[in-house]
Short mmCIF file of C-alpha atoms in Angstrom, two decimals:
data_model
loop_
_atom_site.label_atom_id
_atom_site.label_comp_id
_atom_site.label_asym_id
_atom_site.label_seq_id
_atom_site.Cartn_x
_atom_site.Cartn_y
_atom_site.Cartn_z
CA UNK A 9 14.61 -23.21 4.86
CA UNK A 10 14.12 -19.82 3.17
CA UNK A 11 10.77 -19.64 1.44
CA UNK A 12 9.58 -16.47 -0.31
CA UNK A 13 5.87 -16.55 0.49
CA UNK A 14 4.91 -12.91 1.03
CA UNK A 15 6.53 -9.52 1.42
CA UNK A 16 5.06 -8.99 4.89
CA UNK A 17 6.56 -12.25 6.17
CA UNK A 18 10.06 -11.58 4.82
CA UNK A 19 12.53 -9.55 6.87
CA UNK A 20 12.89 -5.95 5.58
CA UNK A 21 16.68 -6.30 5.47
CA UNK A 22 16.32 -9.36 3.24
CA UNK A 23 13.86 -7.55 1.00
CA UNK A 24 16.33 -4.70 0.58
CA UNK A 25 19.12 -7.18 -0.16
CA UNK A 26 16.98 -8.79 -2.88
CA UNK A 27 16.24 -5.43 -4.54
CA UNK A 28 19.90 -4.37 -4.43
CA UNK A 29 21.03 -7.73 -5.80
CA UNK A 30 18.48 -7.58 -8.63
CA UNK A 31 19.64 -4.12 -9.67
CA UNK A 32 23.34 -5.02 -9.55
CA UNK A 33 22.88 -8.16 -11.60
CA UNK A 34 20.61 -6.42 -14.09
CA UNK A 35 23.32 -3.81 -14.66
CA UNK A 36 25.93 -6.56 -15.04
CA UNK A 37 23.88 -8.12 -17.86
CA UNK A 38 23.37 -4.86 -19.77
CA UNK A 39 23.77 -5.39 -23.52
CA UNK A 40 24.10 -9.18 -23.33
CA UNK A 41 21.98 -11.50 -25.48
CA UNK A 42 19.06 -12.86 -23.46
CA UNK A 43 20.28 -16.43 -23.80
CA UNK A 44 23.79 -15.72 -22.53
CA UNK A 45 24.38 -17.13 -19.06
CA UNK A 46 25.23 -15.00 -16.03
CA UNK A 47 28.80 -14.74 -14.80
CA UNK A 48 27.60 -16.24 -11.52
CA UNK A 49 25.77 -19.50 -12.31
CA UNK A 50 23.93 -19.68 -8.99
CA UNK A 51 21.56 -22.43 -10.20
CA UNK A 52 24.11 -24.58 -12.04
CA UNK A 53 23.08 -28.21 -11.65
CA UNK A 54 19.77 -27.22 -10.04
CA UNK A 55 16.27 -28.30 -11.10
CA UNK A 56 13.39 -25.88 -10.53
CA UNK A 57 9.71 -26.88 -10.65
CA UNK A 58 7.40 -24.17 -12.01
CA UNK A 59 3.78 -25.06 -11.13
CA UNK A 60 0.92 -23.20 -12.81
CA UNK A 61 -2.63 -23.79 -11.63
CA UNK A 62 -3.36 -20.35 -13.14
CA UNK A 63 -2.24 -19.46 -16.69
CA UNK A 64 0.57 -16.97 -17.09
CA UNK A 65 2.76 -15.12 -19.57
CA UNK A 66 5.17 -12.96 -17.57
CA UNK A 67 5.53 -15.30 -14.59
CA UNK A 68 6.21 -18.36 -16.71
CA UNK A 69 8.62 -16.75 -19.16
CA UNK A 70 10.51 -14.67 -16.58
CA UNK A 71 11.09 -17.57 -14.20
CA UNK A 72 12.02 -19.95 -17.02
CA UNK A 73 14.49 -17.52 -18.59
CA UNK A 74 15.87 -16.56 -15.19
CA UNK A 75 16.61 -20.18 -14.22
CA UNK A 76 18.32 -20.78 -17.56
CA UNK A 77 20.44 -17.64 -17.30
CA UNK A 78 21.64 -18.84 -13.89
CA UNK A 79 22.59 -22.25 -15.29
CA UNK A 80 19.65 -24.28 -14.00
CA UNK A 81 16.91 -26.33 -15.62
CA UNK A 82 13.14 -26.02 -15.32
CA UNK A 83 10.25 -28.45 -15.15
CA UNK A 84 7.02 -26.64 -16.05
CA UNK A 85 3.87 -28.29 -14.68
CA UNK A 86 0.23 -27.28 -15.10
CA UNK A 87 -2.65 -27.99 -12.73
CA UNK A 88 -4.04 -30.46 -15.28
CA UNK A 89 -0.82 -32.46 -15.16
CA UNK A 90 -0.83 -32.82 -11.38
CA UNK A 91 -3.08 -34.13 -8.64
CA UNK A 92 -2.40 -31.18 -6.37
CA UNK A 93 -4.93 -31.36 -3.54
CA UNK A 94 -7.19 -33.72 -5.51
CA UNK A 95 -6.01 -37.28 -6.01
CA UNK A 96 -3.04 -36.65 -3.71
CA UNK A 97 -2.70 -34.41 -0.69
CA UNK A 98 -0.71 -31.21 -1.03
CA UNK A 99 1.57 -32.40 1.76
CA UNK A 100 2.40 -35.62 -0.10
CA UNK A 101 2.99 -33.69 -3.34
CA UNK A 102 5.40 -31.41 -1.48
CA UNK A 103 7.33 -34.36 -0.07
CA UNK A 104 7.55 -36.07 -3.46
CA UNK A 105 8.63 -32.96 -5.38
CA UNK A 106 11.31 -32.29 -2.77
CA UNK A 107 12.95 -35.60 -3.80
CA UNK A 108 13.16 -34.46 -7.44
CA UNK A 109 13.80 -30.71 -7.51
CA UNK A 110 15.81 -28.05 -5.68
CA UNK A 111 13.26 -25.22 -5.73
CA UNK A 112 9.51 -24.86 -6.29
CA UNK A 113 7.61 -21.86 -7.66
CA UNK A 114 3.82 -22.10 -7.60
CA UNK A 115 1.13 -19.89 -9.12
CA UNK A 116 -2.16 -20.99 -7.61
CA UNK A 117 -5.60 -19.91 -6.44
CA UNK A 118 -5.94 -20.51 -2.70
CA UNK A 119 -3.30 -19.18 -0.34
CA UNK A 120 -3.75 -22.35 1.74
CA UNK A 121 -2.26 -24.43 -1.09
CA UNK A 122 0.90 -22.31 -1.08
CA UNK A 123 1.24 -22.44 2.71
CA UNK A 124 0.74 -26.19 2.95
CA UNK A 125 3.18 -26.81 0.12
CA UNK A 126 5.80 -24.73 1.94
CA UNK A 127 5.09 -26.41 5.27
CA UNK A 128 5.84 -29.90 3.97
CA UNK A 129 8.45 -29.20 1.27
CA UNK A 130 12.11 -29.83 2.03
CA UNK A 131 13.14 -27.25 -0.59
CA UNK A 132 12.39 -23.51 -0.86
CA UNK A 133 8.96 -22.48 -2.18
CA UNK A 134 8.26 -19.18 -3.96
CA UNK A 135 4.84 -17.54 -4.23
CA UNK A 136 4.29 -16.83 -7.94
CA UNK A 137 0.75 -15.56 -7.18
CA UNK A 138 -2.28 -16.50 -5.11
CA UNK A 139 -5.75 -15.00 -4.89
CA UNK A 140 -4.54 -12.98 -1.88
CA UNK A 141 -1.10 -11.73 -2.91
CA UNK A 142 1.46 -11.27 -5.69
CA UNK A 143 4.79 -10.51 -4.00
CA UNK A 144 7.15 -11.07 -6.94
CA UNK A 145 5.28 -8.44 -8.94
CA UNK A 146 5.54 -5.78 -6.26
CA UNK A 147 9.24 -6.49 -5.71
CA UNK A 148 9.68 -5.80 -9.44
CA UNK A 149 7.61 -2.62 -9.09
CA UNK A 150 9.81 -1.35 -6.26
CA UNK A 151 12.93 -2.09 -8.29
CA UNK A 152 11.40 -0.19 -11.21
CA UNK A 153 10.42 2.82 -9.10
CA UNK A 154 13.86 3.08 -7.53
CA UNK A 155 15.58 2.88 -10.92
CA UNK A 156 13.60 5.95 -12.02
CA UNK A 157 13.10 7.94 -8.81
CA UNK A 158 15.47 6.70 -6.12
CA UNK A 159 14.50 5.20 -2.73
CA UNK A 160 10.79 4.50 -2.34
CA UNK A 161 10.84 5.12 1.42
CA UNK A 162 8.70 8.14 2.29
CA UNK A 163 7.05 8.31 -1.15
CA UNK A 164 3.33 8.36 -1.91
CA UNK A 165 1.86 5.46 -3.88
CA UNK A 166 -1.76 5.66 -5.09
CA UNK A 167 -3.69 2.51 -5.98
CA UNK A 168 -6.74 3.17 -8.16
CA UNK A 169 -9.42 0.53 -8.70
CA UNK A 170 -9.90 -2.88 -7.14
CA UNK A 171 -8.24 -3.73 -3.81
CA UNK A 172 -7.15 -7.11 -5.14
CA UNK A 173 -4.18 -9.41 -4.53
CA UNK A 174 -1.70 -7.04 -6.21
CA UNK A 175 -2.97 -4.17 -4.07
CA UNK A 176 -2.56 -6.40 -1.01
CA UNK A 177 1.11 -6.94 -1.79
CA UNK A 178 1.57 -3.18 -2.21
CA UNK A 179 0.15 -2.78 1.30
CA UNK A 180 2.58 -5.43 2.55
CA UNK A 181 5.41 -3.53 0.90
CA UNK A 182 4.32 -0.18 2.36
CA UNK A 183 4.90 -1.54 5.84
CA UNK A 184 8.22 -3.18 4.98
CA UNK A 185 9.77 -0.47 2.76
CA UNK A 186 8.37 2.58 4.57
CA UNK A 187 6.25 4.30 1.93
CA UNK A 188 2.68 5.59 2.18
CA UNK A 189 -0.24 4.22 0.18
CA UNK A 190 -3.58 5.79 -0.73
CA UNK A 191 -6.33 3.50 -1.99
CA UNK A 192 -9.03 4.99 -4.18
CA UNK A 193 -11.85 2.77 -5.34
CA UNK A 194 -15.41 1.70 -4.51
CA UNK A 195 -16.01 0.65 -0.91
CA UNK A 196 -17.17 -2.83 -1.88
CA UNK A 197 -13.74 -3.45 -3.41
CA UNK A 198 -11.65 -2.10 -0.54
CA UNK A 199 -8.50 -4.08 0.34
CA UNK A 200 -8.72 -6.46 3.29
CA UNK A 201 -8.76 -4.74 6.68
CA UNK A 202 -6.06 -7.07 7.97
CA UNK A 203 -3.59 -5.83 5.34
CA UNK A 204 -4.44 -2.18 5.94
CA UNK A 205 -4.10 -2.58 9.69
CA UNK A 206 -0.77 -4.40 9.49
CA UNK A 207 0.76 -1.71 7.25
CA UNK A 208 -0.41 1.00 9.64
CA UNK A 209 1.04 -0.82 12.64
CA UNK A 210 4.39 -0.89 10.86
CA UNK A 211 4.29 2.88 10.45
CA UNK A 212 2.97 3.36 6.91
CA UNK A 213 0.32 6.01 6.34
CA UNK A 214 -2.58 4.20 4.65
CA UNK A 215 -5.41 6.40 3.38
CA UNK A 216 -8.77 5.52 1.85
CA UNK A 217 -9.99 8.31 -0.46
CA UNK A 218 -13.07 7.80 -2.66
CA UNK A 219 -12.35 10.79 -4.90
CA UNK A 220 -9.60 9.67 -7.31
CA UNK A 221 -8.56 13.23 -8.15
CA UNK A 222 -8.01 14.04 -4.48
CA UNK A 223 -6.25 10.73 -3.99
CA UNK A 224 -3.56 11.37 -6.62
CA UNK A 225 -2.58 14.83 -5.38
CA UNK A 226 1.13 14.72 -4.61
CA UNK A 227 1.49 11.14 -5.84
CA UNK A 228 4.91 9.77 -6.74
CA UNK A 229 3.39 6.66 -8.29
CA UNK A 230 -0.08 5.78 -9.61
CA UNK A 231 -0.89 2.09 -9.98
CA UNK A 232 -3.85 0.14 -11.30
CA UNK A 233 -4.69 -3.38 -12.39
CA UNK A 234 -7.26 -5.13 -14.53
CA UNK A 235 -10.85 -4.81 -13.37
CA UNK A 236 -11.84 -8.29 -14.47
CA UNK A 237 -11.04 -11.86 -13.63
CA UNK A 238 -10.99 -14.45 -16.39
CA UNK A 239 -13.55 -16.38 -14.35
CA UNK A 240 -16.10 -13.54 -14.02
CA UNK A 241 -19.51 -14.02 -15.63
CA UNK A 242 -20.77 -11.47 -18.13
CA UNK A 243 -23.13 -9.94 -15.57
CA UNK A 244 -20.34 -9.74 -12.98
CA UNK A 245 -18.10 -8.01 -15.52
CA UNK A 246 -20.78 -5.42 -16.22
CA UNK A 247 -21.25 -4.72 -12.50
CA UNK A 248 -17.52 -4.30 -11.99
CA UNK A 249 -17.26 -1.96 -14.97
CA UNK A 250 -20.00 0.24 -13.53
CA UNK A 251 -18.33 0.31 -10.12
CA UNK A 252 -14.82 0.98 -11.38
CA UNK A 253 -15.34 3.31 -14.34
CA UNK A 254 -14.80 6.46 -12.19
CA UNK A 255 -11.37 5.10 -11.21
CA UNK A 256 -9.95 4.72 -14.70
CA UNK A 257 -6.40 6.06 -14.94
CA UNK A 258 -6.62 8.50 -17.84
CA UNK A 259 -4.82 11.63 -18.97
CA UNK A 260 -6.90 13.86 -16.67
CA UNK A 261 -6.07 11.78 -13.60
CA UNK A 262 -2.35 11.69 -14.40
CA UNK A 263 -2.41 15.45 -14.94
CA UNK A 264 -3.84 15.83 -11.44
CA UNK A 265 -1.06 13.60 -10.11
CA UNK A 266 1.59 15.83 -11.64
CA UNK A 267 4.28 15.40 -14.31
CA UNK A 268 6.74 13.60 -12.02
CA UNK A 269 4.33 10.82 -11.03
CA UNK A 270 5.07 7.45 -12.59
CA UNK A 271 2.37 5.09 -13.85
CA UNK A 272 2.46 1.31 -13.35
CA UNK A 273 0.30 -1.64 -14.36
CA UNK A 274 1.41 -5.23 -13.81
CA UNK A 275 -0.18 -6.40 -17.11
CA UNK A 276 -2.01 -7.90 -18.88
CA UNK A 277 -4.15 -4.80 -19.40
CA UNK A 278 -7.54 -4.16 -20.91
CA UNK A 279 -6.67 -0.95 -22.71
CA UNK A 280 -9.41 1.63 -22.50
CA UNK A 281 -10.84 0.10 -19.33
CA UNK A 282 -8.68 0.44 -16.20
CA UNK A 283 -6.23 2.69 -18.06
CA UNK A 284 -6.16 4.47 -21.40
CA UNK A 285 -3.59 3.74 -24.09
CA UNK A 286 -2.50 7.38 -23.91
CA UNK A 287 -1.41 6.82 -20.31
CA UNK A 288 0.02 3.34 -20.86
CA UNK A 289 2.15 4.50 -23.78
CA UNK A 290 2.80 7.97 -22.36
CA UNK A 291 5.97 9.49 -20.89
CA UNK A 292 5.02 8.69 -17.28
CA UNK A 293 4.46 5.00 -17.94
CA UNK A 294 7.08 2.43 -16.93
CA UNK A 295 4.95 -0.67 -17.52
CA UNK A 296 7.44 -2.48 -19.73
CA UNK A 297 10.30 -1.76 -17.34
CA UNK A 298 8.10 -3.45 -14.73
CA UNK A 299 7.63 -6.46 -16.98
CA UNK A 300 11.39 -6.79 -17.60
CA UNK A 301 12.18 -6.40 -13.92
CA UNK A 302 10.15 -9.47 -13.05
CA UNK A 303 13.08 -11.40 -14.55
CA UNK A 304 15.78 -9.64 -12.55
CA UNK A 305 14.05 -9.55 -9.18
CA UNK A 306 12.93 -13.19 -9.38
CA UNK A 307 16.50 -14.25 -10.12
CA UNK A 308 17.53 -12.39 -6.96
CA UNK A 309 14.72 -14.09 -5.01
CA UNK A 310 15.84 -17.55 -6.17
CA UNK A 311 19.45 -16.77 -5.21
CA UNK A 312 18.26 -15.57 -1.79
CA UNK A 313 16.20 -18.75 -1.22
CA UNK A 314 19.05 -21.06 -2.10
CA UNK A 315 21.64 -19.08 -0.15
CA UNK A 316 20.05 -20.52 2.99
#
């Protein structure tokens, strides 16, 4: 069984194969209408369950379109429509779904839900996001970087802001793909020590630098994410704004990074907060390439899972 649960638990050779496959198949589709099927219908006759305990735009649309382009069908389920971990155990849900579908993608809150679902499912499970990680997004980011700048190995990535689940997956990727990562943000929002330590043990240079202008010196890529969670109270939002305001990615910060540095944001963005519109719409920004590449890399991930 080949699950795609996290970047740090997937073999580096398989990760590279997924990126290369995504790029090749993206190039093969160039100029085609979005609804036209692929030449290789890898999911023909397959049913894929897309489970969303958290709302989504990019994850839902990209997985749904990707399955259809590969000849499969989707069943989209929300947390309100299921008894996941409430009226029914997660293990029993996994066993039941395995009788109906060929592949499961889940976007959920607790990592434990993902892991238990994978443990008891008889079909591959893909991590569409948890509170601790977001591997599909970072695989799309690596594809995007390499399209613009070549191999990411040995490059310097700077994360500015909150050491959240997306930052965690960048740390996972640093250890697996061989690039260095500098985190700049307030100490109370540092990424988890376990993720930093693992990346360092795998040979990545991981640096914590409180001064964002020092952090971006020599950067090949500057990345940020939203400062707020949809579940934050008004007072919590105000505290986070005060903590993170010095780490906004603006024109001055990108100038310090240099003209060759790319800018990424996984979206959705609060323009004028974590990043300015001038940066997001500027010549160094590749945010919409990132968004498109979710489609291509997730198709490659699904092919990889089912190839087992």
